[in-house]
mmCIF file of C-alpha atoms in Angstrom:
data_model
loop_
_atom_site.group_PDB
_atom_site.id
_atom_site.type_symbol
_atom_site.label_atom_id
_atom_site.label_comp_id
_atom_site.label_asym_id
_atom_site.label_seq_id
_atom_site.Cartn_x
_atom_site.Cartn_y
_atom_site.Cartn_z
ATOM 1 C CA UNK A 3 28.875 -9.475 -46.996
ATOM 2 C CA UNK A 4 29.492 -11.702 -44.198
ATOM 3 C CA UNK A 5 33.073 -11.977 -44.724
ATOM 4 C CA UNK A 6 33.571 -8.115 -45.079
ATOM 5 C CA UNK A 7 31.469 -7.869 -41.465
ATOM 6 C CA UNK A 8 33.626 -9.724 -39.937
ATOM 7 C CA UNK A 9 36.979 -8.327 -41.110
ATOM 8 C CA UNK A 10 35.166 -4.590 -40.536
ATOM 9 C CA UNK A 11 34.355 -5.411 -36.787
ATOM 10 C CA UNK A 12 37.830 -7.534 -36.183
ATOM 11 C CA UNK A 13 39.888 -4.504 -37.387
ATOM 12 C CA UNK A 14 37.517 -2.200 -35.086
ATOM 13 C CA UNK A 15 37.392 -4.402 -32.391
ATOM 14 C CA UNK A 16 41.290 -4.718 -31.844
ATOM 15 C CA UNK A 17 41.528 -0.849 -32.615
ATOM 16 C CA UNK A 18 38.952 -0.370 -29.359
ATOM 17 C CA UNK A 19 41.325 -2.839 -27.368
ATOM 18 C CA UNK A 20 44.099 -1.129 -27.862
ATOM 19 C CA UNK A 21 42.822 1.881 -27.162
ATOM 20 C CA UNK A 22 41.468 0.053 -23.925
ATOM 21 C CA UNK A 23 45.134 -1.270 -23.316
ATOM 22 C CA UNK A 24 46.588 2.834 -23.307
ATOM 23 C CA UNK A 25 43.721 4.321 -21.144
ATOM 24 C CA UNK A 26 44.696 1.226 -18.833
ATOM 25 C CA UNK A 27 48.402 2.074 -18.610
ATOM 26 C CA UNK A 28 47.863 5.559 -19.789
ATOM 27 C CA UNK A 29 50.801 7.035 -17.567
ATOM 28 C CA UNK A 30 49.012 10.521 -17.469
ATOM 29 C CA UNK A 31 45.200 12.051 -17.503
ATOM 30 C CA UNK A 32 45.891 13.280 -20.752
ATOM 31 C CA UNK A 33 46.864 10.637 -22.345
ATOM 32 C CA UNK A 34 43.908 8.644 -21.087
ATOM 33 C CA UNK A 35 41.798 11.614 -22.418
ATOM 34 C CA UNK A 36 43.485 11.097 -25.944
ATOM 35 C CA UNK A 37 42.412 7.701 -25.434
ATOM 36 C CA UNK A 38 39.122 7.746 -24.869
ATOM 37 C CA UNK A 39 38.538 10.165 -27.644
ATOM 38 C CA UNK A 40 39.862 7.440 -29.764
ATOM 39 C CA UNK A 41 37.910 5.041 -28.421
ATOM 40 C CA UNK A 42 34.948 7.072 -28.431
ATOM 41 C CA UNK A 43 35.462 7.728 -32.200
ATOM 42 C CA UNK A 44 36.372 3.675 -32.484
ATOM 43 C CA UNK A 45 32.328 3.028 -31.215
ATOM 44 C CA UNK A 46 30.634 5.473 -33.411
ATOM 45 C CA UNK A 47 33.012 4.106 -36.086
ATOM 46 C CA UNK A 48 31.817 0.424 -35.650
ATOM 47 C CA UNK A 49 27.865 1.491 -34.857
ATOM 48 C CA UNK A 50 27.930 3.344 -38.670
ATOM 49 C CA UNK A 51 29.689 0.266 -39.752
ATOM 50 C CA UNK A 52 26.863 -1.965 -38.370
ATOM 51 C CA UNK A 53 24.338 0.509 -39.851
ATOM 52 C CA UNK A 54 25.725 0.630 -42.947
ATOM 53 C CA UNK A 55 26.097 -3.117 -43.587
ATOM 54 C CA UNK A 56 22.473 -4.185 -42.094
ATOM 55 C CA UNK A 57 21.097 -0.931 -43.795
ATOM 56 C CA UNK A 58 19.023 -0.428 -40.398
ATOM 57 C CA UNK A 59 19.658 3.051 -39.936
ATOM 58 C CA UNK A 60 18.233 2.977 -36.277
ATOM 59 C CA UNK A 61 21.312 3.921 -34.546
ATOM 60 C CA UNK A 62 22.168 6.728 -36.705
ATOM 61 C CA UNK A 63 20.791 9.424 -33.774
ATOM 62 C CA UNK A 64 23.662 7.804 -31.622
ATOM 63 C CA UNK A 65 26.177 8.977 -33.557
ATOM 64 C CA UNK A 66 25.307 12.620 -32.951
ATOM 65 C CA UNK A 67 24.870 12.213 -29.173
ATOM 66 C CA UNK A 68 28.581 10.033 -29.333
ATOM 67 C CA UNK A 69 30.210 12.665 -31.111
ATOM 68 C CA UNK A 70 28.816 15.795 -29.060
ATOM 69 C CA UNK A 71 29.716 13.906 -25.790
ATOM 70 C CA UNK A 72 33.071 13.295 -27.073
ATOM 71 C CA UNK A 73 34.357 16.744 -27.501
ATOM 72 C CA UNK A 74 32.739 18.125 -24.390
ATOM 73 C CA UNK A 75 34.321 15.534 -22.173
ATOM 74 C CA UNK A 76 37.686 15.981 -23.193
ATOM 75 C CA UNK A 77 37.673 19.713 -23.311
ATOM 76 C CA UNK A 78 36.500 19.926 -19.834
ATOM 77 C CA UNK A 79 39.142 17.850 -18.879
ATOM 78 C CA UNK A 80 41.501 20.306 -20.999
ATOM 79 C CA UNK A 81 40.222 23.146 -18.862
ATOM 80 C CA UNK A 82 40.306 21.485 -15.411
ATOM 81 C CA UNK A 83 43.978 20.394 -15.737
ATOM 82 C CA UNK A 84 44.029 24.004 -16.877
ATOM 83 C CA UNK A 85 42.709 25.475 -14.200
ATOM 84 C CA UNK A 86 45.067 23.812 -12.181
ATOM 85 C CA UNK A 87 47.626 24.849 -14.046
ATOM 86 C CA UNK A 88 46.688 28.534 -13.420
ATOM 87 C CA UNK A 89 47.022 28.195 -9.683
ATOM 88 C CA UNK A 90 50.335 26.811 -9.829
ATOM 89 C CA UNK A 91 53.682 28.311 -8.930
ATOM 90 C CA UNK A 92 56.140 26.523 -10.657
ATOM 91 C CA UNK A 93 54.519 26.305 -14.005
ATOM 92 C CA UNK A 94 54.237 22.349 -14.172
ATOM 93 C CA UNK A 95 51.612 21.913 -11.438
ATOM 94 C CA UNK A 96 53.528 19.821 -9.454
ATOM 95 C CA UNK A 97 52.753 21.879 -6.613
ATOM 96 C CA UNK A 98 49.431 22.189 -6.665
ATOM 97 C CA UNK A 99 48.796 18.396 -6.347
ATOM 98 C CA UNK A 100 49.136 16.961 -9.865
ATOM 99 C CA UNK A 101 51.185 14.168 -10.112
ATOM 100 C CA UNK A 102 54.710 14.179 -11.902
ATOM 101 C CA UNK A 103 55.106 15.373 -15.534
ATOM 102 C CA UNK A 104 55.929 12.281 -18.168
ATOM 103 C CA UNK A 105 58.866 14.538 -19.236
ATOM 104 C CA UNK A 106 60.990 14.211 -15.130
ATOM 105 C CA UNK A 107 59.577 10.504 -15.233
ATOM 106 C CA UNK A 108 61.077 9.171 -18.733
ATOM 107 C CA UNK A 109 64.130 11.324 -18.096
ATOM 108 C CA UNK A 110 64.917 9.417 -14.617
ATOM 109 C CA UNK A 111 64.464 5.942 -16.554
ATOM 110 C CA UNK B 2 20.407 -0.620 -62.701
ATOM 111 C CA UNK B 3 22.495 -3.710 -60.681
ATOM 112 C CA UNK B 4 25.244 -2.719 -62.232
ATOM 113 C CA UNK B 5 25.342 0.601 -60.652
ATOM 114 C CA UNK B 6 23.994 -0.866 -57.433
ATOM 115 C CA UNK B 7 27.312 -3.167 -57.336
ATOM 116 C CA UNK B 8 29.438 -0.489 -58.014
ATOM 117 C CA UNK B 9 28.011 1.567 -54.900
ATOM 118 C CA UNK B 10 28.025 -1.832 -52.696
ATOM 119 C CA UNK B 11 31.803 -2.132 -53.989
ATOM 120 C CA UNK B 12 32.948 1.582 -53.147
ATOM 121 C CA UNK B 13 30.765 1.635 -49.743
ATOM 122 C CA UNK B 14 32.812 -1.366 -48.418
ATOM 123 C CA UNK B 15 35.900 -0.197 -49.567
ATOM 124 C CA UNK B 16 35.362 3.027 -47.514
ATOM 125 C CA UNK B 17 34.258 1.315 -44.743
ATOM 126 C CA UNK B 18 36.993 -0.931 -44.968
ATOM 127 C CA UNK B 19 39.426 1.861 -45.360
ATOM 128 C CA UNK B 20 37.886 3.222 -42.277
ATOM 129 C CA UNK B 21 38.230 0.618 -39.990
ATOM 130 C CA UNK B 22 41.433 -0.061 -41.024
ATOM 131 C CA UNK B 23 42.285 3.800 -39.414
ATOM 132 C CA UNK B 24 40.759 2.348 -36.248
ATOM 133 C CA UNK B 25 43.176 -0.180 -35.894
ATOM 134 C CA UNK B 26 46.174 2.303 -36.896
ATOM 135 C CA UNK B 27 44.489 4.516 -34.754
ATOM 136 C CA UNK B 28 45.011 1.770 -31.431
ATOM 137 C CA UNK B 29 48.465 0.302 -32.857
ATOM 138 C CA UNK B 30 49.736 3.959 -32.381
ATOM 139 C CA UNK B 31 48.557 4.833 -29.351
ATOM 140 C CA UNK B 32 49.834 1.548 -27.550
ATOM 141 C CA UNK B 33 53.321 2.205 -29.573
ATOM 142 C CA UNK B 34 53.744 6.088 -29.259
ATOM 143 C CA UNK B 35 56.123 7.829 -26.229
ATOM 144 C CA UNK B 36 54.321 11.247 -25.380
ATOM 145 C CA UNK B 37 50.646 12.951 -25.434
ATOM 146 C CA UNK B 38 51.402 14.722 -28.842
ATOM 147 C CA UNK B 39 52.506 11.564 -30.781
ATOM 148 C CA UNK B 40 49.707 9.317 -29.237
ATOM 149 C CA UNK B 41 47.535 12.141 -30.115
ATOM 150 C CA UNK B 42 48.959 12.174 -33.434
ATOM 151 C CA UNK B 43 47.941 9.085 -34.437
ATOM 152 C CA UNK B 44 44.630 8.895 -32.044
ATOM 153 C CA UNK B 45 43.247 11.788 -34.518
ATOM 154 C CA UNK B 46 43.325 9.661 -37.662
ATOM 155 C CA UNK B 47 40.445 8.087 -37.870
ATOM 156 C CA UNK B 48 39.011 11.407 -35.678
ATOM 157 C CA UNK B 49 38.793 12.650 -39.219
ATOM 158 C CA UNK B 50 39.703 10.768 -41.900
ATOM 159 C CA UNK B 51 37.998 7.429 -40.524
ATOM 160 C CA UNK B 52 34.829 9.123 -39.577
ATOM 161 C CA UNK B 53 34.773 11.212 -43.025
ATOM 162 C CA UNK B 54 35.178 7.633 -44.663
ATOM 163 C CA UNK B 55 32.864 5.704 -42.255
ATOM 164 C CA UNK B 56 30.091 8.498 -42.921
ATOM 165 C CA UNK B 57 30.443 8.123 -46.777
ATOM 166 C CA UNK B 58 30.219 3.975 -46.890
ATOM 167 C CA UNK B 59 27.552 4.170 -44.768
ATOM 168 C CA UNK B 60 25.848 7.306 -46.327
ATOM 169 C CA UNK B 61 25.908 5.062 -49.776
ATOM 170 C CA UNK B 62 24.189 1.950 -47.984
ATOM 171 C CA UNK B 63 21.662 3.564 -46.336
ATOM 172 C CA UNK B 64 18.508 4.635 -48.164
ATOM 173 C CA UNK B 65 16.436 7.483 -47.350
ATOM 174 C CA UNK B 66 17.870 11.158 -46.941
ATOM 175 C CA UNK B 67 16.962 11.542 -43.295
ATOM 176 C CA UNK B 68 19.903 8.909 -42.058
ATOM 177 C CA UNK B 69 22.453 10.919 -44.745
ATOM 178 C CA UNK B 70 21.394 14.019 -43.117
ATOM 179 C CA UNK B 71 22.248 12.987 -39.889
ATOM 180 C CA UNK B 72 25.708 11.395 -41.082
ATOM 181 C CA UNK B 73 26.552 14.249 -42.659
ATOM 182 C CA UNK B 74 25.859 16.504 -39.776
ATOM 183 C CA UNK B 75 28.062 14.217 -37.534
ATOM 184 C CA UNK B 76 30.694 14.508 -40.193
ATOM 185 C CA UNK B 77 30.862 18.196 -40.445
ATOM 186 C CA UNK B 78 30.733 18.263 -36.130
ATOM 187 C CA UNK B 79 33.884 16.250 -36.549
ATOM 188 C CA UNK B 80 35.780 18.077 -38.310
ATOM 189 C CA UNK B 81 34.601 21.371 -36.308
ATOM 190 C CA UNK B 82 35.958 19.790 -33.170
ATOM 191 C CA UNK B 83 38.512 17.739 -33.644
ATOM 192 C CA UNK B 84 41.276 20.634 -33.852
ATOM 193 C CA UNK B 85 39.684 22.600 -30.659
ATOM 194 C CA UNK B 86 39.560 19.871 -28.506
ATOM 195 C CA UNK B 87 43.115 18.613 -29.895
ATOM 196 C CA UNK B 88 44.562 22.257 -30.093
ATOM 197 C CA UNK B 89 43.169 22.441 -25.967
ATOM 198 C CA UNK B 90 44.669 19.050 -24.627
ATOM 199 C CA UNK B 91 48.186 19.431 -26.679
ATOM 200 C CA UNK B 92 48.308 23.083 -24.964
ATOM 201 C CA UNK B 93 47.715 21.398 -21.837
ATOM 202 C CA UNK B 94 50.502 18.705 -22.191
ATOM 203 C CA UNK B 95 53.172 20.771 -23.404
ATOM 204 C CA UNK B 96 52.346 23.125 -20.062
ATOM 205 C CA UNK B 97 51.786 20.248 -18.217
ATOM 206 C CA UNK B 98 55.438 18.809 -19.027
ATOM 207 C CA UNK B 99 53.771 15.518 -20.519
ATOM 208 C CA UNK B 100 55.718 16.155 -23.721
ATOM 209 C CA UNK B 101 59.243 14.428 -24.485
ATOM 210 C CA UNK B 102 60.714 17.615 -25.658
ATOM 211 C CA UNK B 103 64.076 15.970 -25.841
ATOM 212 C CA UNK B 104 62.353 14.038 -28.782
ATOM 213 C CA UNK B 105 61.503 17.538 -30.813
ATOM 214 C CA UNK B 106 63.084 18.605 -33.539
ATOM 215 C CA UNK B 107 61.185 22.301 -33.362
ATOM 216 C CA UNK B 108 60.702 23.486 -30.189
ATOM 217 C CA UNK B 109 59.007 27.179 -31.034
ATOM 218 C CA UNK B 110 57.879 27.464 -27.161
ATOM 219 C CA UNK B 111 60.920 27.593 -25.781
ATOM 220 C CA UNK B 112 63.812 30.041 -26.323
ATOM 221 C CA UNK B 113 67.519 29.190 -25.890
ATOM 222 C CA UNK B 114 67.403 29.510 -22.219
ATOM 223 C CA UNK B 115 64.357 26.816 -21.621
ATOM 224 C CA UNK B 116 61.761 29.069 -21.225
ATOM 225 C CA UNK B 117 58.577 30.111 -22.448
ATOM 226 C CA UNK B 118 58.711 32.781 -25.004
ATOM 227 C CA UNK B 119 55.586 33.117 -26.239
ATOM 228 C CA UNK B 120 52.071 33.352 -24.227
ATOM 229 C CA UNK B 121 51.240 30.699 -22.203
ATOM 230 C CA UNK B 122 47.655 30.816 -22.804
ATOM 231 C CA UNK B 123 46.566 32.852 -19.620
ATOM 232 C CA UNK B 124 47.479 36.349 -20.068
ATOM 233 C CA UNK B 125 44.927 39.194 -20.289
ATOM 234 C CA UNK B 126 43.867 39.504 -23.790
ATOM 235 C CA UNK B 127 45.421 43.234 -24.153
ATOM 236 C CA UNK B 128 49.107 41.526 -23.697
ATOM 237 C CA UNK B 129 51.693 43.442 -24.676
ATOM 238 C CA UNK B 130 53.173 40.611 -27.481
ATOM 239 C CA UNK B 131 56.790 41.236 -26.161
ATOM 240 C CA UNK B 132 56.201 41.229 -22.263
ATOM 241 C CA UNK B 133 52.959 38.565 -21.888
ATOM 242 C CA UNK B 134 55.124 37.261 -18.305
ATOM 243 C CA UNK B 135 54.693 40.780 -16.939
ATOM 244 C CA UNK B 136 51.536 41.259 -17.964
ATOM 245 C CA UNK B 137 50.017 37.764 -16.556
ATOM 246 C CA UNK B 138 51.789 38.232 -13.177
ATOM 247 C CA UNK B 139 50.427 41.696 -13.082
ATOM 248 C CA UNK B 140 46.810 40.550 -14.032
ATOM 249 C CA UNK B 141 47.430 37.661 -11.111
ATOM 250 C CA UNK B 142 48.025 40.540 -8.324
ATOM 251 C CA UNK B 143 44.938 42.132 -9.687
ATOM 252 C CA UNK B 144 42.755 38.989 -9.062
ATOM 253 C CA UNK B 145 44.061 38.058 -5.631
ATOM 254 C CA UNK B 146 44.552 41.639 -4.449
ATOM 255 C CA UNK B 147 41.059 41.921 -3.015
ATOM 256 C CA UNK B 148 41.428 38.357 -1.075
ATOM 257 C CA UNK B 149 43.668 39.842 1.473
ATOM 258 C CA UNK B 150 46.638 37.636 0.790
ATOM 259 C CA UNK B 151 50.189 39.002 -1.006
ATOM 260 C CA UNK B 152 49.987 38.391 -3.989
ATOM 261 C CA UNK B 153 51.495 35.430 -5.511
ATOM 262 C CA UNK B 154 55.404 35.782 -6.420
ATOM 263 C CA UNK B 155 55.711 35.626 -10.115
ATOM 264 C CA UNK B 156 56.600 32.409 -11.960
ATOM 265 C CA UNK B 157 60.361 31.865 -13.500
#
C-alpha cells in the first residue's frame, strides 16, 4: 500500500507542477484559467486519493466545495474577458485594453 | 470474504492509479500544447475521466454510504460542468484570437473571406440566422442610444 501511495502522489504531484509551470508562463489569461482548472481538478484528485488509501473519509466535504469553486471561477473569468469583448471595436479586444492575441504573437515569431 | 475484499483493494488501486496517471497526462499536455483549445484539450482529461475514476477507487475504499454519496455527487457536478465552463472559455479564445487557426484543419467560424459567419455569441436572441452582424450592431445602437453618444460604428 505504501508503494502504490507513493507512485499515486508522485504521478499527481508532477501533474500539479506542471500545471504550476503553464499558469507560470501561461502566455494568456485563458490559458492560465485552463490551468488552474487543471490544477484545481489535480488537488481534489490527490485529496480522494489520500482518502481513499487511509480510508479516512474526512476530507470528502472538500471535494464538493473544490469542485463548485472550480467552475464558478473560471466561468466568471469566461464572462469578464467577455464582457470586454462586447465593448470592443475591432472584434479581438485589442482596443479596449487587452493585451495581444496568441494568434499576431506566434505569427510574428 | 478476503477474497472478495482483495479483489476490491486490487480494482480500487488500479482506478486510482489509472487516475492519477490522467493527472500527469493532464500537466505533460498542457506544458507541451501551442494554443488555449489544445491545452484545454488535454487539461479536460482527467476533468472527467480522472475524477470519474478517482471517485470510483475511492468510492470502493471507503466504507459507509455517506462518503459515496458525497463522491458521487461531486462526480455527477463534474460532468455537469465541465462542458459549460469549457464550451464558455474555448468561445472566448477563439473570439479572443488566442487560437492558432493556422493549425486547424476545420475552421466552421470562419467563411472563405476570414470572417465570422455564424453568431458570435452576442446577438439578440430573435437573430435573424442569416443576418446575426446586422442584427447585433442594430441591438448595440439600441443600448447606447439613450447615453447620448453616436452610436458605435459597426464591427468588420
Amino acid at each position: 500500500m505504501t508503494v502504490v501511495a507513493v507512485i499515486a502522489h508522485a504521478l499527481l504531484g508532477g501533474g500539479a507542477l506542471l500545471a504550476l509551470i503553464r499558469l507560470a508562463l501561461g502566455p494568456s489569461l485563458l490559458d492560465r484559467v485552463v490551468a488552474t482548472d487543471t490544477l484545481l481538478v489535480i488537488i481534489s484528485a490527490s485529496l480522494a486519493v489520500h482518502a481513499a488509501l487511509t480510508r479516512d473519509p474526512t476530507v470528502i466535504p472538500v471535494l464538493v466545495v473544490v469542485s463548485l469553486l472550480a467552475f464558478v471561477g473560471s466561468v466568471s473569468i469566461a464572462r469578464y474577458v467577455g464582457g470586454m469583448l462586447i465593448q470592443s471595436a475591432s472584434g479581438d479586444g485589442e482596443d479596449v485594453g487587452l493585451p495581444e492575441a496568441a494568434e499576431v504573437q506566434e505569427g510574428r515569431r | 470474504m478476503s477474497v472478495l475484499a482483495t479483489v476490491a483493494d486490487v480494482v480500487a488501486i488500479a482506478c486510482l492509479l489509472t487516475g492519477a496517471l490522467l493527472c500527469l497526462t493532464a500537466g505533460i499536455g498542457l506544458v507541451r500544447f501551442p494554443d488555449v483549445l489544445s491545452r484545454m484539450h488535454a487539461g479536460t482529461k482527467p476533468q472527467v475521466l480522472g475524477v470519474l475514476l478517482v471517485m470510483l477507487g475511492g468510492a470502493i475504499r471507503l466504507h459507509g454510504w455517506s462518503a459515496t454519496w458525497m463522491l458521487l455527487l461531486v462526480a455527477v457536478f463534474q460532468l455537469l460542468t465541465a462542458p459549460v465552463s469549457a464550451h464558455m472559455i474555448s468561445r472566448v479564445a477563439y473570439r479572443r484570437r488566442h487560437v492558432r487557426r493556422d493549425l486547424l484543419l476545420v475552421d466552421e467560424l470562419r467563411d472563405a473571406e476570414g470572417r465570422d459567419s455564424v453568431y458570435r455569441g452576442d446577438e439578440p436572441a430573435d437573430a435573424p440566422p442569416e443576418r446575426p452582424a446586422e442584427a447585433l450592431a442594430e441591438s448595440r445602437s439600441e443600448d447606447q442610444a439613450p447615453s447620448g453618444g453616436p452610436p458605435r460604428a459597426r464591427e468588420g
